C-alpha cells in the first residue's frame, strides 16, 4: 500500500508517524478541558468527541466517544470500527468537502496532554520471545537447559496488575521489596537494585469471549496495538519467582504508548511467526501471518545526559503471536473482556544489540553497557529516562505509535519505618 494523501500537509511527509494510513486512537486534554477521545493526523490531534457531539461523526444511535476512553467504541464491534475509520478517511482525505468544518476540531499535538487511551480490564503478560527466553535461561541454567520443556509447545504467561498500567510520560518510582543475599544470607527489605525495562508490544482485546476461541477468532477480537514497557525488579523477581512465577517484581508499573494503532493500519505489514522447532498442537496453528513487521528501538537518557540507543529489534522476532496467546488464554474457558491487555513478552533479536532488556544487554550485570558521555549501565539508575519507539515503513509513509517513555524516580523512604 502507498501513502493515502490528506489535505493536512504534515500528514503527507514520508517520516510523519501519523499519516492518513494510520489514524491511531488516543485520549488528550488541552488547558481547561477534560480528557477527550482524539485521533492523531500529521502534527495535529482531531477532537473526535467534539465532532460526534456536533453531528459530524454518526456511528450509532448512542454516543460512543464521550466517556474519555475508547472502550465504548471497542464494545460496539467490528462493523462500527470499520464505520469509524471510513468516516475519518472521508473527512481527512485530500479534497474532502468537509475540510473547513473538520479543521475547527484540530489541536497541535505539541500543545496537548495525553492520557490513558482505554480502561484496562485485565492484564496478562507473556514470555513468548524465543531469543529472550533463551538468553535468560542460559544465564541461569546454561544453554543446554535454557528453554523449559514446555516452552516450544505453549505460550507461557502470568496474570499481572491492571491497576499498574500507566500511559507514557508517567514517572515510575523504584520499588521496595524482599531481596535475598548471597548463599545463606537472610533476606532483607530494601529498594530494588536491579531495576530493568522490557521492550514489548501490547495487544488490546476489543471483543469479549465466553469460551475457547480459535487463533483466527482471536485475531478478529484484537482491536489494536501499543508499545509496552514491562518494568521489572530483577532482584525481587529472583527471590520470589519459585514456585509460582513473577509477583511483586512485575507489579510496580507497566507503561504503554499513548496511541492505539488499529489492525487496519498494520494490515500491510503482517509477518509470519518463525519456523517451529517442534509442531504446535492444532489449536495453536495459525491460518495466516499473525505477527507484524514493526521496527522497535529503545533509548536510555541519563539525568542531565544525552540519549543512547541501546537496542534495536523487530516485533516479527516473536515466537508466538498475540492471536496465539489470546487463543491459548481462552482454552480453560477464561472469559476475555473488552479492554483486556496482553503483553507480548520481551522482544529480543538474535544479536546483542537486539536484546530487549538490560538483563540481557549487560548479561546479568557482568558486561555493563556503555552510554554516551562515558557512563555505563548494568541496570537502571534513578533519573534514567527510557523511551521505546516503534514504526512500520510503507511505500512513502510511516506508521508510528508515539513514544513510550518513563523516568525512574528514587525509592521512597522506608515505607514501614516507625
PDB file of N, CA, C and O in Angstrom, residues 296-351:
ATOM      1  N   UNK A 296      11.550  -1.701  16.144  1.00  0.00           N
ATOM      2  CA  UNK A 296      11.477  -1.262  17.538  1.00  0.00           C
ATOM      3  C   UNK A 296      12.840  -0.802  18.019  1.00  0.00           C
ATOM      4  O   UNK A 296      13.861  -1.405  17.667  1.00  0.00           O
ATOM      5  N   UNK A 297      12.840   0.263  18.836  1.00  0.00           N
ATOM      6  CA  UNK A 297      14.080   0.804  19.379  1.00  0.00           C
ATOM      7  C   UNK A 297      13.885   1.189  20.838  1.00  0.00           C
ATOM      8  O   UNK A 297      12.781   1.504  21.268  1.00  0.00           O
ATOM      9  N   UNK A 298      14.982   1.163  21.575  1.00  0.00           N
ATOM     10  CA  UNK A 298      14.987   1.630  22.971  1.00  0.00           C
ATOM     11  C   UNK A 298      16.094   2.650  23.140  1.00  0.00           C
ATOM     12  O   UNK A 298      17.236   2.411  22.739  1.00  0.00           O
ATOM     13  N   UNK A 299      15.754   3.798  23.728  1.00  0.00           N
ATOM     14  CA  UNK A 299      16.738   4.817  24.072  1.00  0.00           C
ATOM     15  C   UNK A 299      16.782   4.993  25.590  1.00  0.00           C
ATOM     16  O   UNK A 299      15.743   4.971  26.258  1.00  0.00           O
ATOM     17  N   UNK A 300      17.996   5.150  26.109  1.00  0.00           N
ATOM     18  CA  UNK A 300      18.191   5.430  27.535  1.00  0.00           C
ATOM     19  C   UNK A 300      18.870   6.785  27.664  1.00  0.00           C
ATOM     20  O   UNK A 300      19.930   7.015  27.055  1.00  0.00           O
ATOM     21  N   UNK A 301      18.265   7.670  28.451  1.00  0.00           N
ATOM     22  CA  UNK A 301      18.806   9.015  28.654  1.00  0.00           C
ATOM     23  C   UNK A 301      19.051   9.230  30.139  1.00  0.00           C
ATOM     24  O   UNK A 301      18.101   9.352  30.920  1.00  0.00           O
ATOM     25  N   UNK A 302      20.320   9.274  30.580  1.00  0.00           N
ATOM     26  CA  UNK A 302      20.600   9.550  31.990  1.00  0.00           C
ATOM     27  C   UNK A 302      20.181  10.971  32.351  1.00  0.00           C
ATOM     28  O   UNK A 302      20.107  11.851  31.482  1.00  0.00           O
ATOM     29  N   UNK A 303      19.913  11.197  33.601  1.00  0.00           N
ATOM     30  CA  UNK A 303      19.543  12.538  34.053  1.00  0.00           C
ATOM     31  C   UNK A 303      20.666  13.527  33.704  1.00  0.00           C
ATOM     32  O   UNK A 303      21.822  13.330  34.067  1.00  0.00           O
ATOM     33  N   UNK A 304      20.318  14.552  32.937  1.00  0.00           N
ATOM     34  CA  UNK A 304      21.298  15.544  32.534  1.00  0.00           C
ATOM     35  C   UNK A 304      22.212  15.117  31.407  1.00  0.00           C
ATOM     36  O   UNK A 304      23.124  15.859  31.029  1.00  0.00           O
ATOM     37  N   UNK A 305      21.985  13.934  30.845  1.00  0.00           N
ATOM     38  CA  UNK A 305      22.868  13.416  29.798  1.00  0.00           C
ATOM     39  C   UNK A 305      22.172  13.310  28.454  1.00  0.00           C
ATOM     40  O   UNK A 305      21.033  13.743  28.275  1.00  0.00           O
ATOM     41  N   UNK A 306      22.877  12.723  27.509  1.00  0.00           N
ATOM     42  CA  UNK A 306      22.363  12.556  26.155  1.00  0.00           C
ATOM     43  C   UNK A 306      21.771  11.165  25.980  1.00  0.00           C
ATOM     44  O   UNK A 306      22.151  10.214  26.668  1.00  0.00           O
ATOM     45  N   UNK A 307      20.845  11.046  25.031  1.00  0.00           N
ATOM     46  CA  UNK A 307      20.199   9.760  24.764  1.00  0.00           C
ATOM     47  C   UNK A 307      21.157   8.816  24.045  1.00  0.00           C
ATOM     48  O   UNK A 307      21.925   9.225  23.184  1.00  0.00           O
ATOM     49  N   UNK A 308      21.080   7.536  24.401  1.00  0.00           N
ATOM     50  CA  UNK A 308      21.824   6.481  23.723  1.00  0.00           C
ATOM     51  C   UNK A 308      20.842   5.413  23.283  1.00  0.00           C
ATOM     52  O   UNK A 308      20.027   4.936  24.087  1.00  0.00           O
ATOM     53  N   UNK A 309      20.890   5.042  22.012  1.00  0.00           N
ATOM     54  CA  UNK A 309      20.082   3.912  21.564  1.00  0.00           C
ATOM     55  C   UNK A 309      20.749   2.635  22.049  1.00  0.00           C
ATOM     56  O   UNK A 309      21.885   2.329  21.679  1.00  0.00           O
ATOM     57  N   UNK A 310      20.048   1.880  22.890  1.00  0.00           N
ATOM     58  CA  UNK A 310      20.656   0.696  23.488  1.00  0.00           C
ATOM     59  C   UNK A 310      20.157  -0.600  22.868  1.00  0.00           C
ATOM     60  O   UNK A 310      20.757  -1.660  23.094  1.00  0.00           O
ATOM     61  N   UNK A 311      19.067  -0.540  22.103  1.00  0.00           N
ATOM     62  CA  UNK A 311      18.552  -1.765  21.486  1.00  0.00           C
ATOM     63  C   UNK A 311      17.760  -1.421  20.237  1.00  0.00           C
ATOM     64  O   UNK A 311      17.113  -0.374  20.158  1.00  0.00           O
ATOM     65  N   UNK A 312      17.805  -2.325  19.269  1.00  0.00           N
ATOM     66  CA  UNK A 312      17.030  -2.195  18.032  1.00  0.00           C
ATOM     67  C   UNK A 312      16.637  -3.601  17.589  1.00  0.00           C
ATOM     68  O   UNK A 312      17.492  -4.458  17.370  1.00  0.00           O
ATOM     69  N   UNK A 313      15.332  -3.837  17.453  1.00  0.00           N
ATOM     70  CA  UNK A 313      14.856  -5.165  17.084  1.00  0.00           C
ATOM     71  C   UNK A 313      13.563  -5.025  16.291  1.00  0.00           C
ATOM     72  O   UNK A 313      13.250  -3.953  15.790  1.00  0.00           O
ATOM     73  N   UNK A 314      12.780  -6.115  16.181  1.00  0.00           N
ATOM     74  CA  UNK A 314      11.552  -6.083  15.397  1.00  0.00           C
ATOM     75  C   UNK A 314      10.534  -7.041  16.014  1.00  0.00           C
ATOM     76  O   UNK A 314      10.889  -8.124  16.484  1.00  0.00           O
ATOM     77  N   UNK A 315       9.275  -6.630  15.968  1.00  0.00           N
ATOM     78  CA  UNK A 315       8.200  -7.441  16.545  1.00  0.00           C
ATOM     79  C   UNK A 315       8.089  -8.822  15.893  1.00  0.00           C
ATOM     80  O   UNK A 315       7.646  -9.779  16.532  1.00  0.00           O
ATOM     81  N   UNK A 316       8.509  -8.943  14.644  1.00  0.00           N
ATOM     82  CA  UNK A 316       8.390 -10.233  13.968  1.00  0.00           C
ATOM     83  C   UNK A 316       9.360 -11.281  14.515  1.00  0.00           C
ATOM     84  O   UNK A 316       9.346 -12.433  14.076  1.00  0.00           O
ATOM     85  N   UNK A 317      10.188 -10.925  15.495  1.00  0.00           N
ATOM     86  CA  UNK A 317      11.069 -11.887  16.158  1.00  0.00           C
ATOM     87  C   UNK A 317      10.323 -12.785  17.148  1.00  0.00           C
ATOM     88  O   UNK A 317      10.879 -13.766  17.632  1.00  0.00           O
ATOM     89  N   UNK A 318       9.050 -12.450  17.452  1.00  0.00           N
ATOM     90  CA  UNK A 318       8.318 -13.223  18.446  1.00  0.00           C
ATOM     91  C   UNK A 318       8.083 -14.658  17.978  1.00  0.00           C
ATOM     92  O   UNK A 318       7.895 -14.911  16.783  1.00  0.00           O
ATOM     93  N   UNK A 319       8.052 -15.589  18.920  1.00  0.00           N
ATOM     94  CA  UNK A 319       7.787 -16.992  18.596  1.00  0.00           C
ATOM     95  C   UNK A 319       6.286 -17.267  18.563  1.00  0.00           C
ATOM     96  O   UNK A 319       5.816 -18.099  17.786  1.00  0.00           O
ATOM     97  N   UNK A 320       5.538 -16.580  19.429  1.00  0.00           N
ATOM     98  CA  UNK A 320       4.081 -16.705  19.467  1.00  0.00           C
ATOM     99  C   UNK A 320       3.458 -15.337  19.209  1.00  0.00           C
ATOM    100  O   UNK A 320       3.886 -14.326  19.777  1.00  0.00           O
ATOM    101  N   UNK A 321       2.427 -15.292  18.381  1.00  0.00           N
ATOM    102  CA  UNK A 321       1.717 -14.046  18.099  1.00  0.00           C
ATOM    103  C   UNK A 321       0.702 -13.749  19.196  1.00  0.00           C
ATOM    104  O   UNK A 321       0.347 -14.624  20.006  1.00  0.00           O
ATOM    105  N   UNK A 322       0.211 -12.519  19.205  1.00  0.00           N
ATOM    106  CA  UNK A 322      -0.830 -12.145  20.175  1.00  0.00           C
ATOM    107  C   UNK A 322      -2.095 -12.974  19.968  1.00  0.00           C
ATOM    108  O   UNK A 322      -2.793 -13.305  20.933  1.00  0.00           O
ATOM    109  N   UNK A 323      -2.409 -13.305  18.720  1.00  0.00           N
ATOM    110  CA  UNK A 323      -3.587 -14.132  18.445  1.00  0.00           C
ATOM    111  C   UNK A 323      -3.429 -15.528  19.052  1.00  0.00           C
ATOM    112  O   UNK A 323      -4.377 -16.084  19.627  1.00  0.00           O
ATOM    113  N   UNK A 324      -2.240 -16.105  18.950  1.00  0.00           N
ATOM    114  CA  UNK A 324      -1.996 -17.401  19.581  1.00  0.00           C
ATOM    115  C   UNK A 324      -2.077 -17.299  21.104  1.00  0.00           C
ATOM    116  O   UNK A 324      -2.637 -18.174  21.774  1.00  0.00           O
ATOM    117  N   UNK A 325      -1.515 -16.224  21.646  1.00  0.00           N
ATOM    118  CA  UNK A 325      -1.568 -16.022  23.091  1.00  0.00           C
ATOM    119  C   UNK A 325      -3.010 -15.911  23.569  1.00  0.00           C
ATOM    120  O   UNK A 325      -3.403 -16.512  24.582  1.00  0.00           O
ATOM    121  N   UNK A 326      -3.805 -15.122  22.840  1.00  0.00           N
ATOM    122  CA  UNK A 326      -5.197 -14.926  23.219  1.00  0.00           C
ATOM    123  C   UNK A 326      -5.987 -16.220  23.097  1.00  0.00           C
ATOM    124  O   UNK A 326      -6.792 -16.560  23.982  1.00  0.00           O
ATOM    125  N   UNK A 327      -5.781 -16.949  22.009  1.00  0.00           N
ATOM    126  CA  UNK A 327      -6.482 -18.228  21.842  1.00  0.00           C
ATOM    127  C   UNK A 327      -6.143 -19.180  22.987  1.00  0.00           C
ATOM    128  O   UNK A 327      -7.037 -19.833  23.554  1.00  0.00           O
ATOM    129  N   UNK A 328      -4.865 -19.265  23.341  1.00  0.00           N
ATOM    130  CA  UNK A 328      -4.473 -20.150  24.440  1.00  0.00           C
ATOM    131  C   UNK A 328      -5.089 -19.691  25.760  1.00  0.00           C
ATOM    132  O   UNK A 328      -5.500 -20.513  26.585  1.00  0.00           O
ATOM    133  N   UNK A 329      -5.161 -18.383  25.948  1.00  0.00           N
ATOM    134  CA  UNK A 329      -5.718 -17.816  27.182  1.00  0.00           C
ATOM    135  C   UNK A 329      -7.156 -18.277  27.405  1.00  0.00           C
ATOM    136  O   UNK A 329      -7.608 -18.409  28.551  1.00  0.00           O
ATOM    137  N   UNK A 330      -7.882 -18.534  26.324  1.00  0.00           N
ATOM    138  CA  UNK A 330      -9.300 -18.886  26.453  1.00  0.00           C
ATOM    139  C   UNK A 330      -9.543 -20.384  26.597  1.00  0.00           C
ATOM    140  O   UNK A 330     -10.684 -20.800  26.799  1.00  0.00           O
ATOM    141  N   UNK A 331      -8.495 -21.208  26.493  1.00  0.00           N
ATOM    142  CA  UNK A 331      -8.711 -22.659  26.437  1.00  0.00           C
ATOM    143  C   UNK A 331      -9.364 -23.215  27.694  1.00  0.00           C
ATOM    144  O   UNK A 331     -10.070 -24.224  27.637  1.00  0.00           O
ATOM    145  N   UNK A 332      -9.154 -22.584  28.832  1.00  0.00           N
ATOM    146  CA  UNK A 332      -9.752 -23.060  30.076  1.00  0.00           C
ATOM    147  C   UNK A 332     -11.192 -22.595  30.240  1.00  0.00           C
ATOM    148  O   UNK A 332     -11.851 -22.949  31.227  1.00  0.00           O
ATOM    149  N   UNK A 333     -11.667 -21.804  29.272  1.00  0.00           N
ATOM    150  CA  UNK A 333     -12.971 -21.169  29.420  1.00  0.00           C
ATOM    151  C   UNK A 333     -12.881 -19.790  30.016  1.00  0.00           C
ATOM    152  O   UNK A 333     -13.908 -19.139  30.236  1.00  0.00           O
ATOM    153  N   UNK A 334     -11.653 -19.323  30.268  1.00  0.00           N
ATOM    154  CA  UNK A 334     -11.435 -18.000  30.851  1.00  0.00           C
ATOM    155  C   UNK A 334     -12.101 -16.928  29.987  1.00  0.00           C
ATOM    156  O   UNK A 334     -11.741 -16.770  28.823  1.00  0.00           O
ATOM    157  N   UNK A 335     -13.068 -16.166  30.507  1.00  0.00           N
ATOM    158  CA  UNK A 335     -13.689 -15.116  29.701  1.00  0.00           C
ATOM    159  C   UNK A 335     -12.720 -13.957  29.467  1.00  0.00           C
ATOM    160  O   UNK A 335     -11.990 -13.559  30.368  1.00  0.00           O
ATOM    161  N   UNK A 336     -12.711 -13.459  28.255  1.00  0.00           N
ATOM    162  CA  UNK A 336     -11.945 -12.262  27.939  1.00  0.00           C
ATOM    163  C   UNK A 336     -12.911 -11.090  27.851  1.00  0.00           C
ATOM    164  O   UNK A 336     -14.054 -11.237  27.408  1.00  0.00           O
ATOM    165  N   UNK A 337     -12.426  -9.904  28.274  1.00  0.00           N
ATOM    166  CA  UNK A 337     -13.275  -8.721  28.324  1.00  0.00           C
ATOM    167  C   UNK A 337     -12.755  -7.645  27.386  1.00  0.00           C
ATOM    168  O   UNK A 337     -11.565  -7.590  27.083  1.00  0.00           O
ATOM    169  N   UNK A 338     -13.671  -6.784  26.966  1.00  0.00           N
ATOM    170  CA  UNK A 338     -13.269  -5.610  26.194  1.00  0.00           C
ATOM    171  C   UNK A 338     -12.334  -4.770  27.057  1.00  0.00           C
ATOM    172  O   UNK A 338     -12.659  -4.451  28.202  1.00  0.00           O
ATOM    173  N   UNK A 339     -11.165  -4.437  26.524  1.00  0.00           N
ATOM    174  CA  UNK A 339     -10.180  -3.673  27.284  1.00  0.00           C
ATOM    175  C   UNK A 339      -9.115  -4.518  27.939  1.00  0.00           C
ATOM    176  O   UNK A 339      -8.220  -3.981  28.596  1.00  0.00           O
ATOM    177  N   UNK A 340      -9.170  -5.838  27.778  1.00  0.00           N
ATOM    178  CA  UNK A 340      -8.075  -6.676  28.274  1.00  0.00           C
ATOM    179  C   UNK A 340      -6.795  -6.348  27.497  1.00  0.00           C
ATOM    180  O   UNK A 340      -6.833  -6.092  26.296  1.00  0.00           O
ATOM    181  N   UNK A 341      -5.672  -6.366  28.193  1.00  0.00           N
ATOM    182  CA  UNK A 341      -4.370  -6.046  27.609  1.00  0.00           C
ATOM    183  C   UNK A 341      -3.462  -7.261  27.718  1.00  0.00           C
ATOM    184  O   UNK A 341      -3.311  -7.841  28.796  1.00  0.00           O
ATOM    185  N   UNK A 342      -2.850  -7.645  26.585  1.00  0.00           N
ATOM    186  CA  UNK A 342      -1.907  -8.764  26.556  1.00  0.00           C
ATOM    187  C   UNK A 342      -0.523  -8.253  26.203  1.00  0.00           C
ATOM    188  O   UNK A 342      -0.311  -7.709  25.115  1.00  0.00           O
ATOM    189  N   UNK A 343       0.426  -8.405  27.130  1.00  0.00           N
ATOM    190  CA  UNK A 343       1.814  -8.066  26.846  1.00  0.00           C
ATOM    191  C   UNK A 343       2.477  -9.204  26.091  1.00  0.00           C
ATOM    192  O   UNK A 343       2.320 -10.384  26.442  1.00  0.00           O
ATOM    193  N   UNK A 344       3.249  -8.871  25.052  1.00  0.00           N
ATOM    194  CA  UNK A 344       3.823  -9.888  24.170  1.00  0.00           C
ATOM    195  C   UNK A 344       4.905 -10.723  24.824  1.00  0.00           C
ATOM    196  O   UNK A 344       5.150 -11.866  24.436  1.00  0.00           O
ATOM    197  N   UNK A 345       5.563 -10.161  25.841  1.00  0.00           N
ATOM    198  CA  UNK A 345       6.829 -10.703  26.310  1.00  0.00           C
ATOM    199  C   UNK A 345       7.957  -9.938  25.650  1.00  0.00           C
ATOM    200  O   UNK A 345       7.772  -9.269  24.617  1.00  0.00           O
ATOM    201  N   UNK A 346       9.132  -9.991  26.234  1.00  0.00           N
ATOM    202  CA  UNK A 346      10.268  -9.207  25.758  1.00  0.00           C
ATOM    203  C   UNK A 346      10.655  -9.600  24.341  1.00  0.00           C
ATOM    204  O   UNK A 346      10.790 -10.784  24.021  1.00  0.00           O
ATOM    205  N   UNK A 347      10.841  -8.581  23.498  1.00  0.00           N
ATOM    206  CA  UNK A 347      11.134  -8.789  22.085  1.00  0.00           C
ATOM    207  C   UNK A 347      12.629  -8.593  21.866  1.00  0.00           C
ATOM    208  O   UNK A 347      13.121  -7.466  21.839  1.00  0.00           O
ATOM    209  N   UNK A 348      13.340  -9.679  21.735  1.00  0.00           N
ATOM    210  CA  UNK A 348      14.784  -9.643  21.500  1.00  0.00           C
ATOM    211  C   UNK A 348      15.108 -10.329  20.187  1.00  0.00           C
ATOM    212  O   UNK A 348      14.463 -11.318  19.818  1.00  0.00           O
ATOM    213  N   UNK A 349      16.107  -9.802  19.497  1.00  0.00           N
ATOM    214  CA  UNK A 349      16.593 -10.428  18.275  1.00  0.00           C
ATOM    215  C   UNK A 349      17.775 -11.340  18.565  1.00  0.00           C
ATOM    216  O   UNK A 349      18.166 -11.525  19.727  1.00  0.00           O
ATOM    217  N   UNK A 350      18.400 -11.869  17.532  1.00  0.00           N
ATOM    218  CA  UNK A 350      19.476 -12.845  17.718  1.00  0.00           C
ATOM    219  C   UNK A 350      20.827 -12.236  18.050  1.00  0.00           C
ATOM    220  O   UNK A 350      21.749 -12.962  18.438  1.00  0.00           O
ATOM    221  N   UNK A 351      20.982 -10.914  17.899  1.00  0.00           N
ATOM    222  CA  UNK A 351      22.274 -10.275  18.147  1.00  0.00           C
ATOM    223  C   UNK A 351      22.235  -9.475  19.450  1.00  0.00           C
ATOM    224  O   UNK A 351      21.158  -9.153  19.962  1.00  0.00           O
TER     225      UNK A 351
END
